[in-house]
């Protein structure tokens, strides 16, 4: 009995005639992007503040440049690439089919030696960001020919809803802008509300303007009525972004409330719903020491 829905090759067949012809001629590659480096260089610029996932979601042109710049001629003799973002140890999320329009033969010095002009093609939009495949054990082989059959193990709703709000996937993946958090708190989508009410956490607020960080924790004074992360993060939206934190409140007073749009909220560690304030603050202090947020960030104590 098979444990997958369909193969990727079966799912994609018949959606684009030119793509199908390239498949027949063995001129299509599968590409799994997963870059764990702390620094990513694109078009000669070093990016340190964002993950590859962030670049894909929020700066699509930079992501396309990243995908098209290669140190080796991996896309020579290839007409199309089927691109994925790596997730977990072996999974990959489909993000588009791109036509290879050729290589720039005299790229600027800041580019890598092989720069491909890649443009997204039509016919696959309904599947974009929804199809999850099992890449297999050879994840080190990040580019493979399309003839390597891949199994579709899930078809999801996608990465974001119609308003651009990411669907809740896991606490480790939480990385919300002020506007996204505001939408979640005000509209109360069930997946997010249930998840944020289910646990407490150690969280970090990152100021994307200057890289400074604030570490906090959530806990319930009455553990039987604790609503986990939800209540604490609601306070940030109700106060325009500072949540009563002294340093953040003074920052917004100086810069204006709109400055909170530079903030993003992430979860560093989940905690039990009935954790005591003493236990939560002890864990919070560990992270303050790790990230030096008292010395260089927005924590005062």
Short mmCIF file of C-alpha atoms in Angstrom, two decimals:
data_model
loop_
_atom_site.label_atom_id
_atom_site.label_comp_id
_atom_site.label_asym_id
_atom_site.label_seq_id
_atom_site.Cartn_x
_atom_site.Cartn_y
_atom_site.Cartn_z
CA UNK A 1 0.00 0.00 0.00
CA UNK A 2 1.49 3.34 -1.03
CA UNK A 3 1.90 6.04 1.62
CA UNK A 4 1.76 9.00 -0.77
CA UNK A 5 -0.98 10.79 -2.71
CA UNK A 6 0.49 10.91 -6.21
CA UNK A 7 3.88 11.46 -7.78
CA UNK A 8 4.95 14.99 -8.63
CA UNK A 9 5.47 13.93 -12.23
CA UNK A 10 1.87 12.66 -12.49
CA UNK A 11 0.50 15.78 -10.85
CA UNK A 12 2.37 18.18 -13.15
CA UNK A 13 1.75 16.37 -16.44
CA UNK A 14 -0.44 18.20 -18.98
CA UNK A 15 -0.36 21.64 -17.33
CA UNK A 16 2.03 23.34 -19.76
CA UNK A 17 2.79 21.96 -23.24
CA UNK A 18 6.31 23.40 -23.56
CA UNK A 19 7.20 22.16 -20.10
CA UNK A 20 5.97 18.67 -20.97
CA UNK A 21 8.15 18.69 -24.09
CA UNK A 22 11.18 19.70 -22.03
CA UNK A 23 10.42 16.81 -19.67
CA UNK A 24 10.42 14.44 -22.66
CA UNK A 25 13.81 15.80 -23.72
CA UNK A 26 15.24 15.49 -20.18
CA UNK A 27 15.81 19.25 -19.92
CA UNK A 28 14.10 19.89 -16.58
CA UNK A 29 15.66 19.96 -13.12
CA UNK A 30 14.24 19.81 -9.60
CA UNK A 31 15.76 22.33 -7.18
CA UNK A 32 15.44 22.27 -3.37
CA UNK A 33 16.53 25.55 -1.75
CA UNK A 34 17.56 25.30 1.89
CA UNK A 35 20.30 27.70 2.92
CA UNK A 36 21.30 27.61 6.59
CA UNK A 37 24.21 30.02 6.29
CA UNK A 38 24.18 33.01 8.62
CA UNK A 39 25.14 35.22 5.66
CA UNK A 40 23.68 34.99 2.17
CA UNK A 41 25.30 36.94 -0.66
CA UNK A 42 22.98 38.00 -3.49
CA UNK A 43 24.01 40.36 -6.28
CA UNK A 44 27.15 41.19 -4.34
CA UNK A 45 25.20 42.21 -1.22
CA UNK A 46 25.50 40.34 2.08
CA UNK A 47 22.17 39.59 3.77
CA UNK A 48 22.34 38.74 7.47
CA UNK A 49 18.98 39.79 8.92
CA UNK A 50 16.68 37.42 7.04
CA UNK A 51 16.38 33.70 6.40
CA UNK A 52 15.91 32.34 2.89
CA UNK A 53 12.24 31.82 3.76
CA UNK A 54 11.93 35.52 4.69
CA UNK A 55 13.59 36.57 1.44
CA UNK A 56 11.20 34.41 -0.57
CA UNK A 57 8.11 35.77 1.18
CA UNK A 58 9.03 39.43 1.45
CA UNK A 59 11.59 40.23 -1.26
CA UNK A 60 10.78 38.13 -4.31
CA UNK A 61 13.21 39.92 -6.65
CA UNK A 62 16.11 39.17 -4.33
CA UNK A 63 15.00 35.55 -4.12
CA UNK A 64 14.91 35.28 -7.92
CA UNK A 65 18.43 36.71 -8.07
CA UNK A 66 19.52 34.20 -5.43
CA UNK A 67 18.04 31.35 -7.44
CA UNK A 68 19.59 32.53 -10.70
CA UNK A 69 23.11 33.12 -9.36
CA UNK A 70 25.20 29.95 -9.23
CA UNK A 71 28.90 29.35 -8.66
CA UNK A 72 28.76 26.31 -10.98
CA UNK A 73 26.93 25.91 -14.32
CA UNK A 74 24.19 23.74 -12.79
CA UNK A 75 21.43 25.00 -15.11
CA UNK A 76 23.30 24.69 -18.41
CA UNK A 77 21.39 22.45 -20.86
CA UNK A 78 18.23 22.89 -18.76
CA UNK A 79 15.08 24.59 -20.08
CA UNK A 80 13.02 24.63 -16.86
CA UNK A 81 13.57 24.27 -13.15
CA UNK A 82 10.93 23.14 -10.67
CA UNK A 83 11.74 25.01 -7.45
CA UNK A 84 11.08 24.05 -3.84
CA UNK A 85 11.84 25.41 -0.39
CA UNK A 86 13.32 22.77 1.89
CA UNK A 87 11.32 22.06 5.06
CA UNK A 88 12.38 19.74 7.84
CA UNK A 89 14.95 17.08 7.10
CA UNK A 90 13.59 15.69 3.83
CA UNK A 91 10.45 17.58 2.80
CA UNK A 92 10.19 20.28 0.16
CA UNK A 93 7.43 22.80 -0.66
CA UNK A 94 6.76 23.61 -4.31
CA UNK A 95 7.15 27.34 -5.07
CA UNK A 96 7.07 27.55 -8.86
CA UNK A 97 8.23 26.41 -12.28
CA UNK A 98 10.78 28.72 -13.92
CA UNK A 99 11.90 28.91 -17.53
CA UNK A 100 15.62 29.24 -18.17
CA UNK A 101 15.94 32.06 -20.72
CA UNK A 102 19.69 31.71 -20.92
CA UNK A 103 22.79 32.80 -19.07
CA UNK A 104 24.27 36.26 -18.83
CA UNK A 105 27.68 35.87 -20.44
CA UNK A 106 29.17 39.07 -19.03
CA UNK A 107 27.65 39.54 -15.58
CA UNK A 108 28.75 42.43 -13.40
CA UNK A 109 31.69 41.69 -11.07
CA UNK A 110 29.43 41.54 -8.01
CA UNK A 111 27.52 38.55 -9.40
CA UNK A 112 28.62 34.93 -9.21
CA UNK A 113 30.15 33.39 -12.31
CA UNK A 114 26.93 31.78 -13.64
CA UNK A 115 23.86 34.01 -13.76
CA UNK A 116 20.68 32.61 -15.29
CA UNK A 117 17.67 34.61 -16.44
CA UNK A 118 14.78 32.70 -14.87
CA UNK A 119 11.11 33.66 -15.27
CA UNK A 120 8.11 31.95 -13.72
CA UNK A 121 5.76 30.15 -16.12
CA UNK A 122 1.98 29.76 -16.07
CA UNK A 123 -0.01 26.61 -15.46
CA UNK A 124 1.08 25.73 -11.94
CA UNK A 125 -0.36 28.57 -9.81
CA UNK A 126 -3.09 26.43 -8.26
CA UNK A 127 -0.39 24.15 -6.80
CA UNK A 128 2.09 26.81 -5.74
CA UNK A 129 3.10 26.71 -2.06
CA UNK A 130 0.57 23.90 -1.43
CA UNK A 131 2.35 20.78 -2.68
CA UNK A 132 4.77 19.06 -0.28
CA UNK A 133 7.03 16.30 -1.60
CA UNK A 134 9.41 13.82 -0.05
CA UNK A 135 12.78 14.82 -1.48
CA UNK A 136 14.35 11.58 -0.32
CA UNK A 137 17.46 10.79 1.70
CA UNK A 138 19.92 12.50 -0.66
CA UNK A 139 19.10 16.05 0.47
CA UNK A 140 22.71 17.06 -0.20
CA UNK A 141 21.79 16.71 -3.89
CA UNK A 142 19.87 19.98 -4.00
CA UNK A 143 19.46 19.90 -7.80
CA UNK A 144 18.38 16.74 -9.60
CA UNK A 145 16.94 15.85 -12.96
CA UNK A 146 13.16 15.67 -13.19
CA UNK A 147 13.39 11.97 -14.05
CA UNK A 148 13.97 11.31 -10.32
CA UNK A 149 10.41 10.50 -9.26
CA UNK A 150 9.20 12.42 -6.21
CA UNK A 151 6.23 11.46 -4.06
CA UNK A 152 3.62 14.05 -3.06
CA UNK A 153 2.95 13.46 0.63
CA UNK A 154 0.66 16.43 1.39
CA UNK A 155 -1.33 19.11 -0.36
CA UNK A 156 -1.94 22.00 2.04
CA UNK A 157 -3.89 25.26 1.99
CA UNK A 158 -0.70 27.14 1.24
CA UNK A 159 1.71 29.39 3.12
CA UNK A 160 -0.62 32.38 3.50
CA UNK A 161 -4.32 33.16 3.32
CA UNK A 162 -5.94 35.69 0.98
CA UNK A 163 -4.79 38.53 3.26
CA UNK A 164 -1.15 37.47 3.22
CA UNK A 165 -1.26 36.00 6.75
CA UNK A 166 0.73 32.78 7.09
CA UNK A 167 -1.21 29.71 8.18
CA UNK A 168 -0.02 28.42 11.52
CA UNK A 169 2.39 25.52 10.98
CA UNK A 170 4.54 25.22 14.08
CA UNK A 171 5.81 27.36 16.93
CA UNK A 172 9.34 27.16 15.52
CA UNK A 173 8.15 28.83 12.30
CA UNK A 174 6.43 31.82 13.97
CA UNK A 175 7.86 35.10 12.63
CA UNK A 176 5.15 37.76 12.55
CA UNK A 177 5.35 41.39 11.53
CA UNK A 178 3.37 44.00 13.46
CA UNK A 179 0.70 44.10 10.75
CA UNK A 180 0.40 40.31 10.68
CA UNK A 181 0.13 40.09 14.46
CA UNK A 182 -2.43 42.91 14.46
CA UNK A 183 -4.55 41.08 11.91
CA UNK A 184 -4.35 37.83 13.89
CA UNK A 185 -5.31 39.45 17.18
CA UNK A 186 -8.17 41.47 15.68
CA UNK A 187 -9.60 38.80 13.34
CA UNK A 188 -8.85 35.79 15.55
CA UNK A 189 -8.23 33.11 12.88
CA UNK A 190 -8.87 29.77 14.58
CA UNK A 191 -5.54 28.11 13.76
CA UNK A 192 -3.55 30.97 15.29
CA UNK A 193 -5.81 31.61 18.29
CA UNK A 194 -5.91 27.95 19.31
CA UNK A 195 -2.13 27.62 18.93
CA UNK A 196 -1.28 30.81 20.85
CA UNK A 197 -3.70 29.99 23.66
CA UNK A 198 -2.37 26.44 24.03
CA UNK A 199 1.10 27.21 25.43
CA UNK A 200 3.27 29.83 27.05
CA UNK A 201 6.64 30.77 25.63
CA UNK A 202 9.87 32.66 25.66
CA UNK A 203 9.58 35.12 22.78
CA UNK A 204 11.75 37.69 21.08
CA UNK A 205 10.85 40.98 19.45
CA UNK A 206 13.35 41.94 16.75
CA UNK A 207 13.75 45.52 15.56
CA UNK A 208 14.47 44.99 11.87
CA UNK A 209 15.63 48.59 11.52
CA UNK A 210 18.71 48.18 13.73
CA UNK A 211 18.83 44.51 14.75
CA UNK A 212 18.17 45.15 18.44
CA UNK A 213 16.21 42.50 20.32
CA UNK A 214 13.84 42.23 23.27
CA UNK A 215 13.28 38.94 25.13
CA UNK A 216 10.10 38.29 27.10
CA UNK A 217 8.06 35.45 28.52
CA UNK A 218 4.38 34.63 28.93
CA UNK A 219 2.75 33.01 31.94
CA UNK A 220 -0.56 33.17 33.77
CA UNK A 221 -0.90 34.53 37.26
CA UNK A 222 -3.96 32.30 37.61
CA UNK A 223 -2.80 29.11 35.91
CA UNK A 224 -6.35 27.75 35.59
CA UNK A 225 -7.34 30.76 33.49
CA UNK A 226 -4.10 31.26 31.63
CA UNK A 227 -4.53 31.97 27.93
CA UNK A 228 -0.91 31.39 27.06
CA UNK A 229 0.82 33.57 24.49
CA UNK A 230 -2.43 35.08 23.20
CA UNK A 231 -3.10 37.54 26.05
CA UNK A 232 0.45 38.86 26.22
CA UNK A 233 0.73 39.41 22.48
CA UNK A 234 -2.72 41.01 22.44
CA UNK A 235 -1.30 43.65 24.80
CA UNK A 236 1.32 44.61 22.23
CA UNK A 237 -1.37 45.35 19.65
CA UNK A 238 -3.59 47.20 22.13
CA UNK A 239 -0.67 49.49 23.07
CA UNK A 240 0.56 50.13 19.53
CA UNK A 241 3.53 47.79 19.81
CA UNK A 242 5.20 48.28 23.21
CA UNK A 243 3.04 46.07 25.45
CA UNK A 244 4.02 48.10 28.51
CA UNK A 245 7.72 47.24 28.16
CA UNK A 246 9.52 50.38 29.35
CA UNK A 247 12.30 50.52 26.78
CA UNK A 248 9.96 49.81 23.87
CA UNK A 249 7.46 52.37 25.16
CA UNK A 250 10.16 55.05 25.30
CA UNK A 251 11.38 54.06 21.82
CA UNK A 252 7.89 54.47 20.32
CA UNK A 253 7.45 57.77 22.16
CA UNK A 254 10.63 59.06 20.48
CA UNK A 255 10.12 57.58 17.03
CA UNK A 256 6.32 57.56 16.82
CA UNK A 257 3.87 54.66 16.97
CA UNK A 258 4.47 53.80 13.33
CA UNK A 259 7.96 52.64 14.29
CA UNK A 260 6.42 49.40 15.61
CA UNK A 261 6.10 48.29 12.00
CA UNK A 262 9.82 47.52 12.23
CA UNK A 263 9.12 44.88 14.89
CA UNK A 264 8.68 41.16 14.37
CA UNK A 265 7.61 38.58 16.95
CA UNK A 266 9.23 35.13 17.11
CA UNK A 267 9.02 32.22 19.55
CA UNK A 268 12.27 30.94 21.04
CA UNK A 269 10.89 28.20 23.28
CA UNK A 270 7.43 26.93 24.23
CA UNK A 271 6.54 26.56 27.92
CA UNK A 272 3.76 24.66 29.73
CA UNK A 273 0.46 26.47 30.06
CA UNK A 274 0.55 26.26 33.85
CA UNK A 275 4.15 27.32 34.32
CA UNK A 276 4.71 29.66 37.26
CA UNK A 277 5.94 33.20 36.78
CA UNK A 278 9.17 32.33 38.63
CA UNK A 279 9.90 29.38 36.33
CA UNK A 280 9.12 31.38 33.19
CA UNK A 281 11.27 34.34 34.22
CA UNK A 282 14.16 32.00 35.03
CA UNK A 283 14.05 30.67 31.47
CA UNK A 284 13.63 34.21 30.14
CA UNK A 285 16.83 35.29 31.88
CA UNK A 286 18.75 32.46 30.21
CA UNK A 287 17.87 33.88 26.80
CA UNK A 288 18.63 37.45 27.85
CA UNK A 289 22.11 36.30 28.75
CA UNK A 290 22.52 34.30 25.55
CA UNK A 291 21.52 37.17 23.27
CA UNK A 292 22.98 39.98 25.44
CA UNK A 293 19.70 41.88 25.22
CA UNK A 294 20.40 43.80 28.41
CA UNK A 295 23.72 45.07 27.12
CA UNK A 296 22.83 45.63 23.45
CA UNK A 297 19.06 45.22 23.15
CA UNK A 298 15.86 46.56 24.65
CA UNK A 299 15.77 44.68 27.97
CA UNK A 300 16.40 46.76 31.09
CA UNK A 301 16.32 44.00 33.68
#
